[in-house]
mmCIF file of C-alpha atoms in Angstrom:
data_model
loop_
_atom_site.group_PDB
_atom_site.id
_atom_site.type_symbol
_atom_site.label_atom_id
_atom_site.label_comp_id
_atom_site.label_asym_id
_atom_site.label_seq_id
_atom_site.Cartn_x
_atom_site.Cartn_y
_atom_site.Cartn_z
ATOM 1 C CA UNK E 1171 124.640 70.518 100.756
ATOM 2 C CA UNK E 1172 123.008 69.127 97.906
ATOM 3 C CA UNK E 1173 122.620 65.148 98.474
ATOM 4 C CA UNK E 1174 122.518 63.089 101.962
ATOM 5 C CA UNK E 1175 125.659 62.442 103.223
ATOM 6 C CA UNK E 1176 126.233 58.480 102.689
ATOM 7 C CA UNK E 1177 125.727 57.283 105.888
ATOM 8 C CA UNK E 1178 123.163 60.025 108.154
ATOM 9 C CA UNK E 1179 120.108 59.950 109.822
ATOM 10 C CA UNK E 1180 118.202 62.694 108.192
ATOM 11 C CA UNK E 1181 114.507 61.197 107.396
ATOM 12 C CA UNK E 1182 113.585 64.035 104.642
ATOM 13 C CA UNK E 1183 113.923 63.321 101.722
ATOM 14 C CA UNK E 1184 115.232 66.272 100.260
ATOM 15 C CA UNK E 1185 118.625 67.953 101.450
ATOM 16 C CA UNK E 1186 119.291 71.109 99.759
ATOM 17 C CA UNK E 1187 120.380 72.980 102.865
ATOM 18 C CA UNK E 1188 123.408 74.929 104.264
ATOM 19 C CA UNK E 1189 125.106 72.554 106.207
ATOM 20 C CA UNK E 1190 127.553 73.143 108.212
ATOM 21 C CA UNK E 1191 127.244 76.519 108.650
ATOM 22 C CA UNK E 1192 130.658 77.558 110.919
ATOM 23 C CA UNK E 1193 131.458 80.534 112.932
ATOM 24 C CA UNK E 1194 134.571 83.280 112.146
ATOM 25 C CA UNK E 1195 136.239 80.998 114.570
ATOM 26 C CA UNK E 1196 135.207 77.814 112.879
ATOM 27 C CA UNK E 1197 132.815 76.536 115.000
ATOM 28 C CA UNK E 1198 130.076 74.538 113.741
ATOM 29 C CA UNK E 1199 126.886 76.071 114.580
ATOM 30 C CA UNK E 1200 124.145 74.517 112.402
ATOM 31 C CA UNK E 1201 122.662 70.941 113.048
ATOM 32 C CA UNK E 1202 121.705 68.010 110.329
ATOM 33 C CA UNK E 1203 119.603 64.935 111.566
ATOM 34 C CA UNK E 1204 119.599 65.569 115.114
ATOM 35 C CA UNK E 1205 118.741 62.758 117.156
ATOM 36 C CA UNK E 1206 114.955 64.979 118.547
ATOM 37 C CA UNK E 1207 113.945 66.021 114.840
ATOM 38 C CA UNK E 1208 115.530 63.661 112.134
ATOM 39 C CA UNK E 1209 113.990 65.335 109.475
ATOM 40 C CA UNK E 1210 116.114 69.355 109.617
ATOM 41 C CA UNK E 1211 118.739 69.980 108.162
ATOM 42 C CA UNK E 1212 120.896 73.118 108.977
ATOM 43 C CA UNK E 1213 119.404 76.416 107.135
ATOM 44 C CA UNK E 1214 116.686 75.300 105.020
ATOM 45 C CA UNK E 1215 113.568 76.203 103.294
ATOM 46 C CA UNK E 1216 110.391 74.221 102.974
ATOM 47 C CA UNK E 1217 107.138 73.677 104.261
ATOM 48 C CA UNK E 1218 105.071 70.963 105.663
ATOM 49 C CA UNK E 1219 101.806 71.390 104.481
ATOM 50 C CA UNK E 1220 101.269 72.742 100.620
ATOM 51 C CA UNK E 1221 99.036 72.716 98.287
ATOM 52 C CA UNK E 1222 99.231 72.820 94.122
ATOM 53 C CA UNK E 1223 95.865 73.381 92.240
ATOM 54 C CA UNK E 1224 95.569 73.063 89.063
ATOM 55 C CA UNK E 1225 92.029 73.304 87.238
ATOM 56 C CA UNK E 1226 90.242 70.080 86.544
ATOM 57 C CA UNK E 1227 88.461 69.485 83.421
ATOM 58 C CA UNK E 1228 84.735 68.415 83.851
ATOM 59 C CA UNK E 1229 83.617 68.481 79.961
ATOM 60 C CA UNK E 1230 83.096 64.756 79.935
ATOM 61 C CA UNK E 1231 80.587 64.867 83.139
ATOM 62 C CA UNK E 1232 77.738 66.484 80.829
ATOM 63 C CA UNK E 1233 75.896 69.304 81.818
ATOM 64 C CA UNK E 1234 75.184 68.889 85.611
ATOM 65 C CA UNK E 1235 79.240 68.115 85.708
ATOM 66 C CA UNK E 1236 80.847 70.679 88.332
ATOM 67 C CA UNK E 1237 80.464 74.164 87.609
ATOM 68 C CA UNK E 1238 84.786 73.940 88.602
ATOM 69 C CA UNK E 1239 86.922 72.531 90.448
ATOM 70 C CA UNK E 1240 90.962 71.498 91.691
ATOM 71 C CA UNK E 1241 93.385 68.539 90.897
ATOM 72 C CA UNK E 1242 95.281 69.194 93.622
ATOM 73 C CA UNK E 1243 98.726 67.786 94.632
ATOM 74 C CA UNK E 1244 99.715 68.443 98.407
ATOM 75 C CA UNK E 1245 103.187 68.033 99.619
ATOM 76 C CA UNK E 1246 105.216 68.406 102.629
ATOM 77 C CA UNK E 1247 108.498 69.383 101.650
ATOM 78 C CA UNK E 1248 109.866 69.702 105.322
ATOM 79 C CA UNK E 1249 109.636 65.870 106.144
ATOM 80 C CA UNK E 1250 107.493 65.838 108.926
ATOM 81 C CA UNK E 1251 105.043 63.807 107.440
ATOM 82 C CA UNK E 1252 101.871 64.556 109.504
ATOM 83 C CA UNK E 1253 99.899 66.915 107.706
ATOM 84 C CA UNK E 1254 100.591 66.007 103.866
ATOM 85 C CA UNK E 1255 102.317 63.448 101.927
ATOM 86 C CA UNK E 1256 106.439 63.322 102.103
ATOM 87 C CA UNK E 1257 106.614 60.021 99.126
ATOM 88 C CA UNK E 1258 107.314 61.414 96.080
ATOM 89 C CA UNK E 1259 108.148 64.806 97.291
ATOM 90 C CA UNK E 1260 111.353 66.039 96.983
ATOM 91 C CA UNK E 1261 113.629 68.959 96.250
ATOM 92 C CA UNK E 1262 116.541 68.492 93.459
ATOM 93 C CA UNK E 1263 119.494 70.788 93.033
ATOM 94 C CA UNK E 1264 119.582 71.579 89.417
ATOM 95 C CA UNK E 1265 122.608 73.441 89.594
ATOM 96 C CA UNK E 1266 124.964 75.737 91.852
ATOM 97 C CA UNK E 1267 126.934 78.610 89.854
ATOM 98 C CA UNK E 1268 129.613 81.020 91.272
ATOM 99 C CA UNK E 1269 129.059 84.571 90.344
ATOM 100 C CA UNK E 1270 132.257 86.392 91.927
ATOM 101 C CA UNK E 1271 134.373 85.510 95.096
ATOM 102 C CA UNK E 1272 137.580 86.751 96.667
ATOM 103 C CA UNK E 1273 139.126 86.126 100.148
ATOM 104 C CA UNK E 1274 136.190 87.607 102.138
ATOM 105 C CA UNK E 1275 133.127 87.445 99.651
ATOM 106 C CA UNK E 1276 131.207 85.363 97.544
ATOM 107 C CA UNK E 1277 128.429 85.100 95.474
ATOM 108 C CA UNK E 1278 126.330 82.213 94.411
ATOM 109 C CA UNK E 1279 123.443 80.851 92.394
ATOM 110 C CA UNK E 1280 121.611 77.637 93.616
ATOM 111 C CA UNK E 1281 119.109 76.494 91.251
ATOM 112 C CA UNK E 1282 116.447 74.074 92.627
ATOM 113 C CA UNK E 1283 113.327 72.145 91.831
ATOM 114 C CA UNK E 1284 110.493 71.356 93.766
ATOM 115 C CA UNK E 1285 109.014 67.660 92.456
ATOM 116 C CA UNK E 1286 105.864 65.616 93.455
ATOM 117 C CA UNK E 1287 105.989 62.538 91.792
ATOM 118 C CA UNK E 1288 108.813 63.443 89.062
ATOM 119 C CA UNK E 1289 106.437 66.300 87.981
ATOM 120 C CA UNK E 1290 108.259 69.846 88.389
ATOM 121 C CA UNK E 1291 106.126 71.760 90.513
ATOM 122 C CA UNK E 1292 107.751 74.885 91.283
ATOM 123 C CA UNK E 1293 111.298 76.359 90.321
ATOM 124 C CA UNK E 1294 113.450 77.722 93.037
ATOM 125 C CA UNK E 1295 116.409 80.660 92.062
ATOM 126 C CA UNK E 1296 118.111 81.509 95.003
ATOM 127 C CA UNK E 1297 121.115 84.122 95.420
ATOM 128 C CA UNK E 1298 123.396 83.627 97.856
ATOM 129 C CA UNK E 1299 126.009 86.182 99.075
ATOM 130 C CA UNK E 1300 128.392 85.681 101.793
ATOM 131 C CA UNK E 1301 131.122 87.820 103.364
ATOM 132 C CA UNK E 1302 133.269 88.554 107.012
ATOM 133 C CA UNK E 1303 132.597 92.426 108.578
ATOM 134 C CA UNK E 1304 133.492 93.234 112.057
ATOM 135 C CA UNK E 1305 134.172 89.788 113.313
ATOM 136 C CA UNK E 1306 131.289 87.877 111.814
ATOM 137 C CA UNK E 1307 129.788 86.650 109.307
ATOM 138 C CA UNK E 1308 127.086 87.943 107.230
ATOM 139 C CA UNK E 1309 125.016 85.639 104.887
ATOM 140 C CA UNK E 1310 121.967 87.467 102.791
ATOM 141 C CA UNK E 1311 119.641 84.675 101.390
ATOM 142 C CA UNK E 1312 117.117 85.659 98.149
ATOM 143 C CA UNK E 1313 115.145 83.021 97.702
ATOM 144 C CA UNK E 1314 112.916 83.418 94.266
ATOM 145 C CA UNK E 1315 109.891 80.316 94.473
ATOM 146 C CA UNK E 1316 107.758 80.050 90.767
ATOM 147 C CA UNK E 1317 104.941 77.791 91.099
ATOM 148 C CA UNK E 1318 103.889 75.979 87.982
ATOM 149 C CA UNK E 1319 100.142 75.672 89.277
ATOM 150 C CA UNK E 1320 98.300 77.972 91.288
ATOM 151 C CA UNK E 1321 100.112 77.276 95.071
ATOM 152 C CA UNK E 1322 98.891 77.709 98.897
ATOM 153 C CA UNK E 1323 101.246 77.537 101.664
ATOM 154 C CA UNK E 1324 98.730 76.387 104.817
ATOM 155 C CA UNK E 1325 97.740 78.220 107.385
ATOM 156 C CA UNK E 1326 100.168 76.433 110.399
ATOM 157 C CA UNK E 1327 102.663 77.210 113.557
ATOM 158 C CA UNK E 1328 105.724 76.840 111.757
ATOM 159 C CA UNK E 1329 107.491 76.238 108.093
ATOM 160 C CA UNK E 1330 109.613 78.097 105.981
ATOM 161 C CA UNK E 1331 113.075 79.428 106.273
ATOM 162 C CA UNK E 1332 114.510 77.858 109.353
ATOM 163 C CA UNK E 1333 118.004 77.837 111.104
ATOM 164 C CA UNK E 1334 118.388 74.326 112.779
ATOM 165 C CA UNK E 1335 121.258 75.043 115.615
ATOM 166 C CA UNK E 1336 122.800 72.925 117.267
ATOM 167 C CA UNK E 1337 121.491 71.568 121.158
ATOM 168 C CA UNK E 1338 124.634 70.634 122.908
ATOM 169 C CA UNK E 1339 124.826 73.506 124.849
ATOM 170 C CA UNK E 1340 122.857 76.357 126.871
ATOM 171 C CA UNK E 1341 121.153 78.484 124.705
ATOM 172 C CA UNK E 1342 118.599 81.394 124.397
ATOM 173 C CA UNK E 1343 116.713 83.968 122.148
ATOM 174 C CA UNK E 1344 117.617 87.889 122.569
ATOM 175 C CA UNK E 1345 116.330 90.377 120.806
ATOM 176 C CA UNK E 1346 118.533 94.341 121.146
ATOM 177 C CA UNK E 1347 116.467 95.054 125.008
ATOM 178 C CA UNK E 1348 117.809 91.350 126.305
ATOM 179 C CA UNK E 1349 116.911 88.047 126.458
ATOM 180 C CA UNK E 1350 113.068 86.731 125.410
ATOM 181 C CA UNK E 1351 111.713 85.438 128.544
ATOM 182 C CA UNK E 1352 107.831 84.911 126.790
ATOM 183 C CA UNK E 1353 106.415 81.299 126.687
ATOM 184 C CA UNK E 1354 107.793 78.922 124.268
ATOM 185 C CA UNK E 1355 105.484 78.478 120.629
ATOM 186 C CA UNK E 1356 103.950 74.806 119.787
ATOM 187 C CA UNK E 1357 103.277 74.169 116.942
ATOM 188 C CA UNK E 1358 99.376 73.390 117.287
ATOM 189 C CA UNK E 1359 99.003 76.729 118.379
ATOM 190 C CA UNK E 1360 100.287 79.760 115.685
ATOM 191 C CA UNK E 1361 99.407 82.308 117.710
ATOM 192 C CA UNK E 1362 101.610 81.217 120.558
ATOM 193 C CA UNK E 1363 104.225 82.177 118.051
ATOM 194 C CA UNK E 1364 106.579 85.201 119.071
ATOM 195 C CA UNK E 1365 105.360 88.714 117.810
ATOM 196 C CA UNK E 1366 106.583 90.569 114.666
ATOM 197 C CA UNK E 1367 110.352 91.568 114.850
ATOM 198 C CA UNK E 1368 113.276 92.555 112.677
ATOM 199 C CA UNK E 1369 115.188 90.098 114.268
ATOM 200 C CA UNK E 1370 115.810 87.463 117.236
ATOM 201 C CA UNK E 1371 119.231 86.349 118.291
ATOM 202 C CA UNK E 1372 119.731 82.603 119.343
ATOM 203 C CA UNK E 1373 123.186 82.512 121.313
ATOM 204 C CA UNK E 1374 124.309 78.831 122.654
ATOM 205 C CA UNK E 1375 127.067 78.469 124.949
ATOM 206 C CA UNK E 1376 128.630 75.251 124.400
ATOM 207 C CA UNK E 1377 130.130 72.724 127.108
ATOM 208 C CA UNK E 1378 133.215 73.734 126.663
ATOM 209 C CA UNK E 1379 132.707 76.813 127.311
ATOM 210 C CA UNK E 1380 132.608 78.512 123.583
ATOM 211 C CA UNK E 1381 129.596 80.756 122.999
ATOM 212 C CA UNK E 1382 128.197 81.318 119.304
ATOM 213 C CA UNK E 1383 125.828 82.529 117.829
ATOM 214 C CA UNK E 1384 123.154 83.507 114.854
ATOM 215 C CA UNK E 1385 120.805 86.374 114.298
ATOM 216 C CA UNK E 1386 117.976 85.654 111.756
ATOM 217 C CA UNK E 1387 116.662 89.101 110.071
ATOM 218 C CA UNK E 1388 113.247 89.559 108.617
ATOM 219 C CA UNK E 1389 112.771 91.478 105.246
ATOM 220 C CA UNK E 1390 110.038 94.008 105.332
ATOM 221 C CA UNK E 1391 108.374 93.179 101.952
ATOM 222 C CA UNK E 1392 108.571 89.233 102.728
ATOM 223 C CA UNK E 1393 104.800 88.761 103.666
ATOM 224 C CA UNK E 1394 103.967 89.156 107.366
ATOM 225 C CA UNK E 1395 105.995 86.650 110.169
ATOM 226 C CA UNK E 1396 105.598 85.304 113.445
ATOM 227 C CA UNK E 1397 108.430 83.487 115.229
ATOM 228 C CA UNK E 1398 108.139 79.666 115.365
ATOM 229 C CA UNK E 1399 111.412 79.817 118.174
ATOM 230 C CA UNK E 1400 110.669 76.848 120.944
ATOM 231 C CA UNK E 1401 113.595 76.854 123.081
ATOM 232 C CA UNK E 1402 113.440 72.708 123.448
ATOM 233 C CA UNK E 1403 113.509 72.646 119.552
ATOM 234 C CA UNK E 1404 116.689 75.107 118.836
ATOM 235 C CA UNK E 1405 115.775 76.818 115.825
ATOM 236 C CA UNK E 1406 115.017 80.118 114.665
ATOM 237 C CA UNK E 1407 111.909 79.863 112.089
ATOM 238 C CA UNK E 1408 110.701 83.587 111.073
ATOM 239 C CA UNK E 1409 107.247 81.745 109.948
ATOM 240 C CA UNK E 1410 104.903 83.802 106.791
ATOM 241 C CA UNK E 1411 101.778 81.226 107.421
ATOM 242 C CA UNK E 1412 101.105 81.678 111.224
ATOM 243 C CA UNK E 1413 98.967 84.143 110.737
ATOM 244 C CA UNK E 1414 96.899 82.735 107.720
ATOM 245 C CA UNK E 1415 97.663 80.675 103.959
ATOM 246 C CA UNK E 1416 99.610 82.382 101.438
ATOM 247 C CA UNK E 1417 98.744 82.083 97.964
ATOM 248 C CA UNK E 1418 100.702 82.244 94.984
ATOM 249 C CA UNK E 1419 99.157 82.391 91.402
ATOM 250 C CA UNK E 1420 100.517 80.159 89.043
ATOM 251 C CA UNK E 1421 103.872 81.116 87.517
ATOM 252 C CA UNK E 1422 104.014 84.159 89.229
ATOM 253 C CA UNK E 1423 106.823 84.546 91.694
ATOM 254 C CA UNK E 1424 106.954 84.291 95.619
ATOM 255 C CA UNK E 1425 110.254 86.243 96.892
ATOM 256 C CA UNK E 1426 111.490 85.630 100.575
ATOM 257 C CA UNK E 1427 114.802 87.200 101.998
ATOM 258 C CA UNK E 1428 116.425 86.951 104.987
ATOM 259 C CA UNK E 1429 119.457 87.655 106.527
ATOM 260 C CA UNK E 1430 121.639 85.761 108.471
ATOM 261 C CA UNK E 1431 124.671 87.312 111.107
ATOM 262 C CA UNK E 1432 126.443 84.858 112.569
ATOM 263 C CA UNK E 1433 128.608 85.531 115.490
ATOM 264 C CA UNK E 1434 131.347 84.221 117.915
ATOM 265 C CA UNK E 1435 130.885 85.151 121.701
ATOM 266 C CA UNK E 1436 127.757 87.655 123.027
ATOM 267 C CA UNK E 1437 125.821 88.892 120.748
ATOM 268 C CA UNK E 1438 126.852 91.968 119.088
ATOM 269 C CA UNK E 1439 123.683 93.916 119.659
ATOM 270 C CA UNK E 1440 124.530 97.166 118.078
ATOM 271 C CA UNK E 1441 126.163 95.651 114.891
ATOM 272 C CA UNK E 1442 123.066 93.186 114.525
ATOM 273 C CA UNK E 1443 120.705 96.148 114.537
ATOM 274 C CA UNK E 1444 123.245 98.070 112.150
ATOM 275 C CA UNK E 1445 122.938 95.096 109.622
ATOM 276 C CA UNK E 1446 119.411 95.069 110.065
ATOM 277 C CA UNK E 1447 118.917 98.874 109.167
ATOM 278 C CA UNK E 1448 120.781 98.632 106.139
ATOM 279 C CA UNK E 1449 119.305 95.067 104.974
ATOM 280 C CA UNK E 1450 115.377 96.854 105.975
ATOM 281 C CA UNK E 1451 116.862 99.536 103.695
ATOM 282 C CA UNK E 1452 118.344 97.939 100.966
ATOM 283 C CA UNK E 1453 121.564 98.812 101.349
ATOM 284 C CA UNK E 1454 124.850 96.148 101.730
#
């Protein structure tokens, strides 16, 4: 999804997402707008809290000017609103190309920009490749971020890649030994966050009866995570600033990948952790 949909109550203002995102079985299992956080928007990436420096010129102050010193442009790209500006920031699709595709696979290449103010201030590439094995389906996400200006992602709880699920329903995390029964994250708090982990599981049995579900897996040379997974938000945030900023030098690339299995019924525990071997691995 590239625009808002004409008449919706999402609050960011950028959309770029994957939304909806359905089962094997066709079952919606992603979320846009929902009526506890207006601003998500299925799987997405952004962040709430950012900052892009760019050196200021002091050669007009004379010689007890500043020795150095930052224009600096924050954004919050998320559309929260609370810890940086959201007017003026926004993120464009600048184009979507199919690479290859048949009945069960497909490839694609989302081009996006990320804007403060009509000023370009990082370029997103992002691959996208999607196919059905053993009953589900598996969706590998590359995302490639290029920062015109030297870029810091805050130190904070949450942000990032996130998979917004749906809440109609009973749900709860797993990882492959059974269900997470540790205290919920807030988002004041990063190190409430759940610990380090190839992957967590979020399975939601719905009302009538259906169960789905969607395993998020970690890369292991995306920077260091935390889970940002409060069960009374429903999403599955794998978070690479809970445990301190990450800077980016300008034009120089940031590179996060993730993998996505989604399932319908239990989660397939044994096939999740097979997909995550190969994915840590770098094999398909």
């Amino acid at each position: 999804m590239t625009k808002k949909p004409a008449k919706t109550n999402l609050a960011a203002n950028s959309t770029c997402c994957f939304h909806p995102l359905y089962t094997p079985d066709g079952v919606r299992l992603t979320d846009l707008a929902p009526g506890d956080h207006h601003h998500h928007r299925g799987v997405f990436l952004a962040w709430h809290t950012m900052e892009f420096r760019e050196k200021a010129d002091f050669s007009s102050f004379g010689p007890t000017g500043p020795t150095h010193g930052w224009n600096i442009n924050r954004g919050d790209f998320w559309g929260w609103g609370e810890f940086a500006p959201t007017k003026g920031r926004i993120i464009k699709n600048r184009g979507i190309k199919l690479i290859k595709s048949d009945s069960k696979y497909a490839e694609l290449e989302i081009r996006n920009a990320w804007i403060i103010n009509e000023k370009t201030m990082m370029n997103e590439v992002t691959s996208v490749i999607v196919r059905e094995q053993n009953s589900v389906y598996v969706i590998d996400l590359d995302y490639q971020l290029t920062p015109v200006a030297e870029l810091v992602l805050n130190h904070t709880a949450f942000g990032g890649f996130c998979v917004r699920a749906r809440n109609d329903g009973t749900s709860y995390y797993s990882k492959s030994d059974g269900k997470i029964e540790l205290p919920d994250p807030h988002y004041s708090v990063p190190e409430l966050n759940w610990p380090a982990a190839d992957w967590y599981d979020y399975t939601i049995k719905l009302k009538n009866n259906k169960t789905i579900g969607v395993a998020v897996i970690d890369h292991p040379d995306n920077p260091p995570s935390t889970w940002h997974n409060p069960r009374y938000v429903w999403m599955v945030n794998p978070c690479i600033v809970a445990k301190g900023p990450v800077a980016v030098k300008q034009s120089k690339m940031l590179r996060l990948r993730y993998r996505l299995v989604v399932h319908d019924g239990p989660m397939p525990a044994g096939l999740i952790e097979e997909l995550s071997a190969k994915w840590r691995k770098g094999d398909i």
